[in-house]
CSV table of C-alpha atoms in Angstrom, one decimal:
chain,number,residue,atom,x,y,z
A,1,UNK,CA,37.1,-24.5,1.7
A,2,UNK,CA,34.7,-27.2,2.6
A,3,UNK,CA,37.3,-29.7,2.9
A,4,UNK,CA,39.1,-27.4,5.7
A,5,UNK,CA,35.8,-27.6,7.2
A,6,UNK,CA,35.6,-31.2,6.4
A,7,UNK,CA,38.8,-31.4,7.9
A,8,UNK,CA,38.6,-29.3,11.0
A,9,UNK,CA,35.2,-31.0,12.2
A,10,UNK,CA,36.9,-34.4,12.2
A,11,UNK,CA,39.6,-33.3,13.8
A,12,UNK,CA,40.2,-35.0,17.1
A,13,UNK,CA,39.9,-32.5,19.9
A,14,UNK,CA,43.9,-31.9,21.1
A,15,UNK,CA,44.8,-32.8,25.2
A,16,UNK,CA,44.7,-29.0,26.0
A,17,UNK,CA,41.4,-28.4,24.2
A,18,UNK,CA,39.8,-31.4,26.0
A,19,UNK,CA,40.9,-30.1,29.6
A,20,UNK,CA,40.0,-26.7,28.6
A,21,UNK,CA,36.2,-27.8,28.1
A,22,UNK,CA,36.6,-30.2,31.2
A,23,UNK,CA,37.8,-27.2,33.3
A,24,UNK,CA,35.3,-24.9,32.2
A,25,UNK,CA,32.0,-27.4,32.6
A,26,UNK,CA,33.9,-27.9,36.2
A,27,UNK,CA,33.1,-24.1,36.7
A,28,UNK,CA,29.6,-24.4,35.3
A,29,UNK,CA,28.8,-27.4,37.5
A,30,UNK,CA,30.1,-25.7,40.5
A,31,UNK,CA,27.9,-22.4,40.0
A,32,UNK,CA,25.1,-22.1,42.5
A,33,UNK,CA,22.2,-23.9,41.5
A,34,UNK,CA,19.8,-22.0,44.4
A,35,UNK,CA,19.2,-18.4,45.0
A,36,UNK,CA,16.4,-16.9,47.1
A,37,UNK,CA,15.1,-13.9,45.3
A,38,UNK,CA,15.7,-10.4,47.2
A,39,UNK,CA,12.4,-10.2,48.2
A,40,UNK,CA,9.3,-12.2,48.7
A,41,UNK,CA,7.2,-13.3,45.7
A,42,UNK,CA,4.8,-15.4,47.4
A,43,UNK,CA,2.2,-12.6,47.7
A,44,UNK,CA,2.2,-11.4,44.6
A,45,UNK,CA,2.1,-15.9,44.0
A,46,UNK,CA,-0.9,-15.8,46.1
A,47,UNK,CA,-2.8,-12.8,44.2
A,48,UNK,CA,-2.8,-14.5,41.0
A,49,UNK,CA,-4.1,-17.8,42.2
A,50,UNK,CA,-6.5,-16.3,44.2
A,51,UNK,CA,-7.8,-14.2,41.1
A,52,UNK,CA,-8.0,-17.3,39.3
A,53,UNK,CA,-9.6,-19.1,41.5
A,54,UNK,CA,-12.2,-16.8,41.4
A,55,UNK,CA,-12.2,-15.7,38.1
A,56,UNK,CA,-11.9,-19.2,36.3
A,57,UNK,CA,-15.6,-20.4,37.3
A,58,UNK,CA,-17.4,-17.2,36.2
A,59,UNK,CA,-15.3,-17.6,32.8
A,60,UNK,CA,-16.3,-20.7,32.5
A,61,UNK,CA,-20.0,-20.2,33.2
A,62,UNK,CA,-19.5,-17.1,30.4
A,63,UNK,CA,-18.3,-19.6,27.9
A,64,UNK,CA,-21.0,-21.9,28.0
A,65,UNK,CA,-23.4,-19.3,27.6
A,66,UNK,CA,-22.1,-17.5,24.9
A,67,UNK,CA,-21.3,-20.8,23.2
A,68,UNK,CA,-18.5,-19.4,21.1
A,69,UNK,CA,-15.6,-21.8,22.2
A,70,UNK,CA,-13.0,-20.0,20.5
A,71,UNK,CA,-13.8,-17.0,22.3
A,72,UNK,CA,-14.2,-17.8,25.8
A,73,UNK,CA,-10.8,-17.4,26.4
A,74,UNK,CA,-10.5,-14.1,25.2
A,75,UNK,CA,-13.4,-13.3,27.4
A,76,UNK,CA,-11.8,-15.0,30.5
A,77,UNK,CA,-8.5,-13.3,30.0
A,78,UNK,CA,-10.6,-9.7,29.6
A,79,UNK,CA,-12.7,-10.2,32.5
A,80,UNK,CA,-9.3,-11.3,34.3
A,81,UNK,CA,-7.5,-7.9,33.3
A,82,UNK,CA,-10.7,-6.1,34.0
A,83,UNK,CA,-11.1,-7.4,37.9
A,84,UNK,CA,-7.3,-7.0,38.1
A,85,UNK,CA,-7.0,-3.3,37.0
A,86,UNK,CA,-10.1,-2.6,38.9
A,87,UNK,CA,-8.7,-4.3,42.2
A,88,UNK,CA,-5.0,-1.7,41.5
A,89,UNK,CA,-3.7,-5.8,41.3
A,90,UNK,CA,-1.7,-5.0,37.6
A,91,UNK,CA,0.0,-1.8,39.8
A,92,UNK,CA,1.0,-4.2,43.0
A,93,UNK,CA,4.4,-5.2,42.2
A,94,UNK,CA,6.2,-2.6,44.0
A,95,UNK,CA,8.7,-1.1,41.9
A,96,UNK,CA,12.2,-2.3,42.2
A,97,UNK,CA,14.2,1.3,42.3
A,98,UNK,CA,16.9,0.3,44.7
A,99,UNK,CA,18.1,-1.8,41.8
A,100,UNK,CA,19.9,-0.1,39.5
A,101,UNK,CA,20.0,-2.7,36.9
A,102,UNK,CA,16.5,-3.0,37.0
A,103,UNK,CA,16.1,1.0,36.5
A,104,UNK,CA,18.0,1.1,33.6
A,105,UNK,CA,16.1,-1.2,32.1
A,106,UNK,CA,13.1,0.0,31.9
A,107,UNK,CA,14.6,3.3,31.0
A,108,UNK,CA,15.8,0.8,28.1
A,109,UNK,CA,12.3,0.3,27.0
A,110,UNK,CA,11.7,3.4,26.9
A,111,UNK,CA,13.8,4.4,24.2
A,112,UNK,CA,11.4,3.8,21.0
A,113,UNK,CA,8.8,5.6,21.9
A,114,UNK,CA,7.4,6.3,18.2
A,115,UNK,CA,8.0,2.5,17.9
A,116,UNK,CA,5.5,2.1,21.0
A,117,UNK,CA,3.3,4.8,18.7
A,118,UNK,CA,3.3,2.9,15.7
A,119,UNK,CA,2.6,-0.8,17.4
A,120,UNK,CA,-0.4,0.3,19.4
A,121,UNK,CA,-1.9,1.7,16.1
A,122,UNK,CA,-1.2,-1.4,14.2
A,123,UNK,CA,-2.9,-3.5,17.1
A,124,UNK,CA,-5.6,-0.6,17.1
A,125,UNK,CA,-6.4,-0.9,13.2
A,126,UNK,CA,-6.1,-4.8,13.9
A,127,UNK,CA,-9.3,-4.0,16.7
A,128,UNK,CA,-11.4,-2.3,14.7
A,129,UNK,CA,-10.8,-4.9,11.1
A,130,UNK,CA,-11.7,-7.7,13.8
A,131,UNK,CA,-14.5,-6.1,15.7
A,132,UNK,CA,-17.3,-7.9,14.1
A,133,UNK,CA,-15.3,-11.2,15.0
A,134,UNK,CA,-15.7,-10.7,18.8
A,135,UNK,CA,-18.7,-10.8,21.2
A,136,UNK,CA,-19.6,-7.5,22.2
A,137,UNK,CA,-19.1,-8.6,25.6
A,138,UNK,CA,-15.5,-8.9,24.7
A,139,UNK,CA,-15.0,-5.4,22.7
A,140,UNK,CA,-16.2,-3.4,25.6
A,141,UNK,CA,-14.2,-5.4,28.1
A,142,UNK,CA,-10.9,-4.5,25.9
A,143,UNK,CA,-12.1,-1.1,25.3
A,144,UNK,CA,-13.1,-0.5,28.9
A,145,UNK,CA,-9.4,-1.5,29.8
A,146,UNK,CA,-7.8,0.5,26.8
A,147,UNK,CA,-9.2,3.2,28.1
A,148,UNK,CA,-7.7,2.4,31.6
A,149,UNK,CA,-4.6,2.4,30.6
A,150,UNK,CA,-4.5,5.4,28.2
A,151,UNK,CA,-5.9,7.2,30.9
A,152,UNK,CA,-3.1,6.5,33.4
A,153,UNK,CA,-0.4,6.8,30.6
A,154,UNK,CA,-2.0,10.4,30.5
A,155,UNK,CA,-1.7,11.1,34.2
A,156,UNK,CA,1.9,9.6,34.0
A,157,UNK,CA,3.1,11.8,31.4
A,158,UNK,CA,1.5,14.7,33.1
A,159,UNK,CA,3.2,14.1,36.5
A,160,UNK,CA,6.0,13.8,33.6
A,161,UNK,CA,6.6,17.5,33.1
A,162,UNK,CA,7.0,18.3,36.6
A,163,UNK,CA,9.0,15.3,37.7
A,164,UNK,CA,11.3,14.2,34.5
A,165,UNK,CA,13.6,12.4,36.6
A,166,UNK,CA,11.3,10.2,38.8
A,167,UNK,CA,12.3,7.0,38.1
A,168,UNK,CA,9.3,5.4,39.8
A,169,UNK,CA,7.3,7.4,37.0
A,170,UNK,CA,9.9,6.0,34.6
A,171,UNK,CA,8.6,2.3,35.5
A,172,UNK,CA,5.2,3.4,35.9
A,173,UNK,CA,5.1,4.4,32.4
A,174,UNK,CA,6.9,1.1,31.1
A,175,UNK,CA,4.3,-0.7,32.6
A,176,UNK,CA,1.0,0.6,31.3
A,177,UNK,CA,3.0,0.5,27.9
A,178,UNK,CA,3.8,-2.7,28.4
A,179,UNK,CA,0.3,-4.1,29.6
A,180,UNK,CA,-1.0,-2.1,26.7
A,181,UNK,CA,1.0,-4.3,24.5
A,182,UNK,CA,0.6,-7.3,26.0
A,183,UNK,CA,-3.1,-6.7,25.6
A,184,UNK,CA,-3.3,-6.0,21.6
A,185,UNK,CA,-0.5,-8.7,21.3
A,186,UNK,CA,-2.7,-11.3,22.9
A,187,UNK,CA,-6.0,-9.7,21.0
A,188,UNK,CA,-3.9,-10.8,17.7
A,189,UNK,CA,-3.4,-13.8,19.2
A,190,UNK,CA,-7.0,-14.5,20.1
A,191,UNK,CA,-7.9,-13.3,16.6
A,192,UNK,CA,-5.7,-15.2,14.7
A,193,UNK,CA,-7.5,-18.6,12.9
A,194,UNK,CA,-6.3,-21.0,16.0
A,195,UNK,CA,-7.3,-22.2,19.1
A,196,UNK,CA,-5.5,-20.9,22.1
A,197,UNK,CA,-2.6,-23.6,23.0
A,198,UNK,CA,-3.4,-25.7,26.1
A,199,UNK,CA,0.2,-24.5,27.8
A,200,UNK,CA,2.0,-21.6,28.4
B,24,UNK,CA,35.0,-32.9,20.8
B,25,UNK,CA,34.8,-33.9,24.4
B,26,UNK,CA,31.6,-34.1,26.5
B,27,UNK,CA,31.8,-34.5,30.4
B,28,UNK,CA,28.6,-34.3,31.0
B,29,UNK,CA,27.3,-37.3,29.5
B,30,UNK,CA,29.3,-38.8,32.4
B,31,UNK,CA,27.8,-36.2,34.6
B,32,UNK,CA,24.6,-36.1,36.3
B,33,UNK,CA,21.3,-36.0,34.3
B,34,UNK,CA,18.3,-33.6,34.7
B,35,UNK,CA,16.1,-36.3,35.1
B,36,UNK,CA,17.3,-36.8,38.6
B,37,UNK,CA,17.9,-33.2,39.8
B,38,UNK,CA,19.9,-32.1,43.0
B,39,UNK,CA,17.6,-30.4,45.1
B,40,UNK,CA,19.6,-28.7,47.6
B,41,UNK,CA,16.7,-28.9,50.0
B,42,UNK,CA,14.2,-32.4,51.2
B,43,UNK,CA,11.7,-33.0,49.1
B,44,UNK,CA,10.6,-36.0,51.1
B,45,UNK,CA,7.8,-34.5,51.8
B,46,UNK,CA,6.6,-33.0,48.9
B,47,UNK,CA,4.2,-36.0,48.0
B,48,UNK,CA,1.4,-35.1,50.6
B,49,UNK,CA,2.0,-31.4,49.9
B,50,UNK,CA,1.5,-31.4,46.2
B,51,UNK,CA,-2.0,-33.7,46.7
B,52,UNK,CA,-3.2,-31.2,49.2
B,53,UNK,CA,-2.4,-28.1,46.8
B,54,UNK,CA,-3.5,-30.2,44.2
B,55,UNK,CA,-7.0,-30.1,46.2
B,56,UNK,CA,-6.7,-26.5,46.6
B,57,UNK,CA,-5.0,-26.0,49.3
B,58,UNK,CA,-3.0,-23.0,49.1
B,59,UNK,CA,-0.8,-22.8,52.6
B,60,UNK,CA,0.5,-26.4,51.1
B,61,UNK,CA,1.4,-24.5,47.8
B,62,UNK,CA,3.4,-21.6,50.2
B,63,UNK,CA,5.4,-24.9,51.6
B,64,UNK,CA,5.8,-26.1,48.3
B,65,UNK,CA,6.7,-22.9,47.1
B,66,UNK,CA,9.1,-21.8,50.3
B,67,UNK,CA,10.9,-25.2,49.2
B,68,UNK,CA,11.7,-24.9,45.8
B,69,UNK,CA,11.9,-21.0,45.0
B,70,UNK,CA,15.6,-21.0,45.1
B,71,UNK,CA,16.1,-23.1,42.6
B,72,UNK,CA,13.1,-21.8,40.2
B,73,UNK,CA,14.4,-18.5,40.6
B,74,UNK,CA,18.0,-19.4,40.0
B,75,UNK,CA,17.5,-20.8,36.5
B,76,UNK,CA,14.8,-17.5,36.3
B,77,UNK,CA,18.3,-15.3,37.0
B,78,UNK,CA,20.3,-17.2,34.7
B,79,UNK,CA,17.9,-16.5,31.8
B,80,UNK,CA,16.8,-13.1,32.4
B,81,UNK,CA,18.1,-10.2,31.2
B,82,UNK,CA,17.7,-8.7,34.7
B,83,UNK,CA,16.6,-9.3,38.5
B,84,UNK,CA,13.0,-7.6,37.7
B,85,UNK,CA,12.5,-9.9,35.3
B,86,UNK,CA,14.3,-13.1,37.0
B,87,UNK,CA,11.1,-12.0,39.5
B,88,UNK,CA,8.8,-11.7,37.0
B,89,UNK,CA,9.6,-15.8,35.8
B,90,UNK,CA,9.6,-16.8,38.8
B,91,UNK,CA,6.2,-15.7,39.6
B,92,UNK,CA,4.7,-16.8,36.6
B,93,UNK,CA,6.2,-20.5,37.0
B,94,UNK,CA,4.5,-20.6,40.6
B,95,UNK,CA,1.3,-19.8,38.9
B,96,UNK,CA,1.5,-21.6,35.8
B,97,UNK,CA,2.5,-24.9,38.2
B,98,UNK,CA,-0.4,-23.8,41.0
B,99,UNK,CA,-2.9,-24.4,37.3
B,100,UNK,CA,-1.0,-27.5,36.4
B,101,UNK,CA,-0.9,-29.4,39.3
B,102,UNK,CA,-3.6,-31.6,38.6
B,103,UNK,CA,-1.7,-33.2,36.0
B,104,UNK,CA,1.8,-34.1,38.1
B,105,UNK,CA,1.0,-38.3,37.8
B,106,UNK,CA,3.9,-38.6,40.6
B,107,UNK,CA,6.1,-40.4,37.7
B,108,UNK,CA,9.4,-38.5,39.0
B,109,UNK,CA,9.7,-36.5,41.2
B,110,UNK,CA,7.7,-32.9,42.4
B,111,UNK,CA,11.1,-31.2,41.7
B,112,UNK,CA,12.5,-32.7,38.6
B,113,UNK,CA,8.5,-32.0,37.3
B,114,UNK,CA,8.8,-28.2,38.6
B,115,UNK,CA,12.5,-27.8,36.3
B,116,UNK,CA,10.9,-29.1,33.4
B,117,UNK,CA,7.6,-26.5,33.8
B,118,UNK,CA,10.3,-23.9,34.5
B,119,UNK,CA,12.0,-24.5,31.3
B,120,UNK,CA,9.1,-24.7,29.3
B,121,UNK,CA,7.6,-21.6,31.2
B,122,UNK,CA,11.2,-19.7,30.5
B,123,UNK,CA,11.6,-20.5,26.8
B,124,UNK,CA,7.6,-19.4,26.3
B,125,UNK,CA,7.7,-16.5,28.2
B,126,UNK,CA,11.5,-14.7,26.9
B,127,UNK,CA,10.2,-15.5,23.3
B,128,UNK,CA,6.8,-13.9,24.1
B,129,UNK,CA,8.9,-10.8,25.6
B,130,UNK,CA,11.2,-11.1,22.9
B,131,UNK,CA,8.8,-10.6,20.2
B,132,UNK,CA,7.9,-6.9,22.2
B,133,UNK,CA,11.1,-6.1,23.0
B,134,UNK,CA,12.4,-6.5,19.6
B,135,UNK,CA,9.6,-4.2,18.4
B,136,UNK,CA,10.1,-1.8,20.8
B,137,UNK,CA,13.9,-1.8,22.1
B,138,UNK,CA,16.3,-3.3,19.9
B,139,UNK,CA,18.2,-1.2,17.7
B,140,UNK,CA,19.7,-2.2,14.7
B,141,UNK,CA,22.2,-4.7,14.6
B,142,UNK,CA,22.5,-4.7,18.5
B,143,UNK,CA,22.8,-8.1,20.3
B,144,UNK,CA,19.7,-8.4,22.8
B,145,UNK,CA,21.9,-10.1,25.2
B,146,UNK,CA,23.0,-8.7,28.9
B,147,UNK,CA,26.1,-6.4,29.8
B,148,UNK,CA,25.9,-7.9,33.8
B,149,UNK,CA,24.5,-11.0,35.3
B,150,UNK,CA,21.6,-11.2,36.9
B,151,UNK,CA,22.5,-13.6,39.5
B,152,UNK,CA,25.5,-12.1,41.1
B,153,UNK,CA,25.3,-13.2,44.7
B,154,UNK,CA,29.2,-14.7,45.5
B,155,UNK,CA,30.3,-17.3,43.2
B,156,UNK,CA,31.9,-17.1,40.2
B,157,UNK,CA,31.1,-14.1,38.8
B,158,UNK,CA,33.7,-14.2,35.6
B,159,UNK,CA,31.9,-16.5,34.4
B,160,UNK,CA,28.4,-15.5,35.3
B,161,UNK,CA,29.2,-12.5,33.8
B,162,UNK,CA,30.4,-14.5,30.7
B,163,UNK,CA,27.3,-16.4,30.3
B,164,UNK,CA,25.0,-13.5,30.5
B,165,UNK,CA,26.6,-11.7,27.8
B,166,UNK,CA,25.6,-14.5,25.4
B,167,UNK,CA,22.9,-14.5,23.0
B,168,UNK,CA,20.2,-16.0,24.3
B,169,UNK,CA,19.9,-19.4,22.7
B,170,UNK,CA,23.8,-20.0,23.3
B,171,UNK,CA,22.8,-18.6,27.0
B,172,UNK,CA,20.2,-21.3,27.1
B,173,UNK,CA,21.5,-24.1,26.0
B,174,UNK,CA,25.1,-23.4,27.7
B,175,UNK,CA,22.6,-23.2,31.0
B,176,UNK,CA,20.5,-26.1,30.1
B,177,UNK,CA,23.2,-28.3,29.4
B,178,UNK,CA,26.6,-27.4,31.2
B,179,UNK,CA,24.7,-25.8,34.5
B,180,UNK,CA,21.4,-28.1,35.0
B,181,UNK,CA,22.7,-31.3,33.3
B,182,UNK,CA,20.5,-32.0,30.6
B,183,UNK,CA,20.9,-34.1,27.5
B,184,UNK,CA,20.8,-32.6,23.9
B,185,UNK,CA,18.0,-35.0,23.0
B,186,UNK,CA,16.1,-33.0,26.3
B,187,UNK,CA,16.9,-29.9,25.6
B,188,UNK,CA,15.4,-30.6,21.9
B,189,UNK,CA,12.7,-31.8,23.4
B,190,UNK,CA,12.1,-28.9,25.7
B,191,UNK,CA,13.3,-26.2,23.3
B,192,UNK,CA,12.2,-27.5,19.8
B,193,UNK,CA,16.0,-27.4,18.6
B,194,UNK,CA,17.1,-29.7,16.5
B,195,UNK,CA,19.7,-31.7,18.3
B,196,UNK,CA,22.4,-30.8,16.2
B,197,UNK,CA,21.8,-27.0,16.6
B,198,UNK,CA,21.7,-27.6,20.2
B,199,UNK,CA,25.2,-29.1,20.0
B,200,UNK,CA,26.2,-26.5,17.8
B,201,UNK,CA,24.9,-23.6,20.1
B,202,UNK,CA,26.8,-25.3,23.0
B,203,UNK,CA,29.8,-25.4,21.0
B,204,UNK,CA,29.9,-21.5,20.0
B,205,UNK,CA,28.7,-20.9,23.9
B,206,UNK,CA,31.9,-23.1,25.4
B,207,UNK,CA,34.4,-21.2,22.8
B,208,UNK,CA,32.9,-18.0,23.3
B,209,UNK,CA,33.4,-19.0,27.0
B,210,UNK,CA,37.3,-20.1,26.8
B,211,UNK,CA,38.1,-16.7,25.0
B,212,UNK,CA,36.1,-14.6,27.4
B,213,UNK,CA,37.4,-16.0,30.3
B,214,UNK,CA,41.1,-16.5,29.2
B,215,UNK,CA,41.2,-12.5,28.7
């Protein structure tokens, strides 16, 4: 068997198999290499920098007091998610419902709900094991936001029962799930023995 | 096995389909701050962020989604573009590396959330559907998403293996290899 493989790798591509790649990186080269999206992202562009531009200073200023370097970002990125719920920012991207692709998937995401269950206790467990790690600053800035979101993942599910079908609800409800996520992911992140990476 | 591109463009010198002549002046005053130079910057270039966004995505939310988040994550870098290549060739590369970071960040969720058992997290439709060929968008997005990338990377943008290593942290061999299974999956897709 490995000498067929042997064999077949040093096989010299035949004439049709060479023009068949040749004629299909053709069509790949030829694809459109520009597309404006359907709508206009700049103001949503415009929110974030203006948030950070704001909020970067004062989490600066917080790190140097607290003196905790590993921390600070943690700190930043709460005090970021805190001014950005409290300002309805995290709820400004208008939902995209004439799209149907878009619609079905967040309905995707919504399949696993006990899988959504299960995570957010994990990352719960995970907050209360690491609590003494953090500032106190820093717990009551997650918490405060925790609680933000449960709360409107209540009011969703409410509005729920008499709407089932509402897919604005639908994407709603992704969302606070997924910022919920993101949130505890990042707070394993943060909690984990390394320094935040530099990018991305 | 045959590779056109290496006689093809390179990434390192982009097409930009619009001027960028003028970038230079706008990326030092955004660099400073100013953010109407950034909405220039930004007006100039968003087609072709967006269309690698599409490309990678598993939908046109999300395409939005990477878009917005390169503009950002480029607004914070800007200070260090040295002006060694060009604004736009710098802006692909941070769109790459903003891409790859972001779908395996989103990946790790989706995987805990969405996929189920032995289902491929690919696409059923393309994203970018506008005109063009849409056989073989519609190939490409129904490949997994490392073949998706490099087949993008490579046979769409023009980059080397040794780049998209670089970019991807792929060994250059299984970059090779994922283009390989990409092209076949390609040829018997589209030859249906």
């Amino acid at each position: 068997m490995k000498n067929i493989l042997r064999w077949r790798r040093a096989k010299p591509p035949s004439v049709e198999e060479r023009a068949a790649v040749d004629a299909l990186v053709a069509r790949a080269r030829a694809l459109a290499r520009e597309a404006e999206p359907a709508r206009d992202l700049w103001a949503g562009i415009r929110n974030r920098i203006e948030l950070e531009r704001v909020e970067a200073p004062r989490a600066r200023a917080w790190r140097a007091r607290v003196q905790v370097p590993v921390w600070g970002a943690a700190a930043a990125a709460a005090l970021l998610l805190a001014t950005s719920i409290g300002t309805g920012l995290w709820f400004s991207r208008p939902p995209s419902l004439d799209d149907p692709v878009a619609v079905r998937a967040l309905a995707d995401s919504l399949r696993d709900r006990d899988g959504m269950g299960q995570m957010r206790q994990d990352l719960l467990a995970l907050l209360d094991e690491r609590r003494a790690q953090l500032p106190p600053e820093v717990v009551a800035a997650i918490e405060k936001n925790l609680g933000e979101i449960d709360r409107a993942i209540a009011q969703i599910h409410l509005a729920f029962r008499e709407h089932p079908d509402n897919a604005a609800l639908r994407f709603l409800l992704a969302e606070a799930y997924r910022r919920e996520a993101d949130m505890l992911e990042q707070l394993e992140w943060w909690t984990s023995a390394r320094e935040p990476e530099a990018h991305s | 096995m045959s590779d056109p591109s290496t006689h093809g463009r390179s990434a390192a010198q982009p097409q930009v389909g619009r001027s960028s002549s003028g970038d230079g002046d706008l990326v030092r005053r955004a660099a400073e701050g100013e953010v109407g130079a950034y909405e220039m910057l930004y007006r100039q270039h968003v087609g072709r962020v967006h269309a690698l966004c599409l490309r990678m995505a598993r939908d046109r939310s999300e395409a939005e989604e990477l878009t917005q988040e390169t503009f950002v994550r480029v607004w914070e870098r800007l200070g260090s573009f040295r002006g060694e290549s060009a604004f736009s060739t710098w802006l692909h590369r941070v769109t790459v590396n903003v891409v790859i970071a972001e779908l395996r960040r989103r990946g790790r969720w989706r995987e805990r959330f969405t996929a189920h058992e032995g289902e491929e997290v690919g696409v059923a439709e393309p994203a970018f559907s506008a005109g063009g060929d849409l056989d073989l968008e519609r190939a490409i997005a129904a490949l997994s998403p490392q073949a998706r990338l490099v087949f993008v990377l490579h046979d769409v943008e023009g980059y080397q293996h040794n780049e998209i290593a670089e970019l991807t942290g792929l060994a250059v061999g299984t970059s090779k290899a994922h283009l390989h299974r990409a092209r076949l999956l390609l040829r018997e897709e589209l030859s249906r």
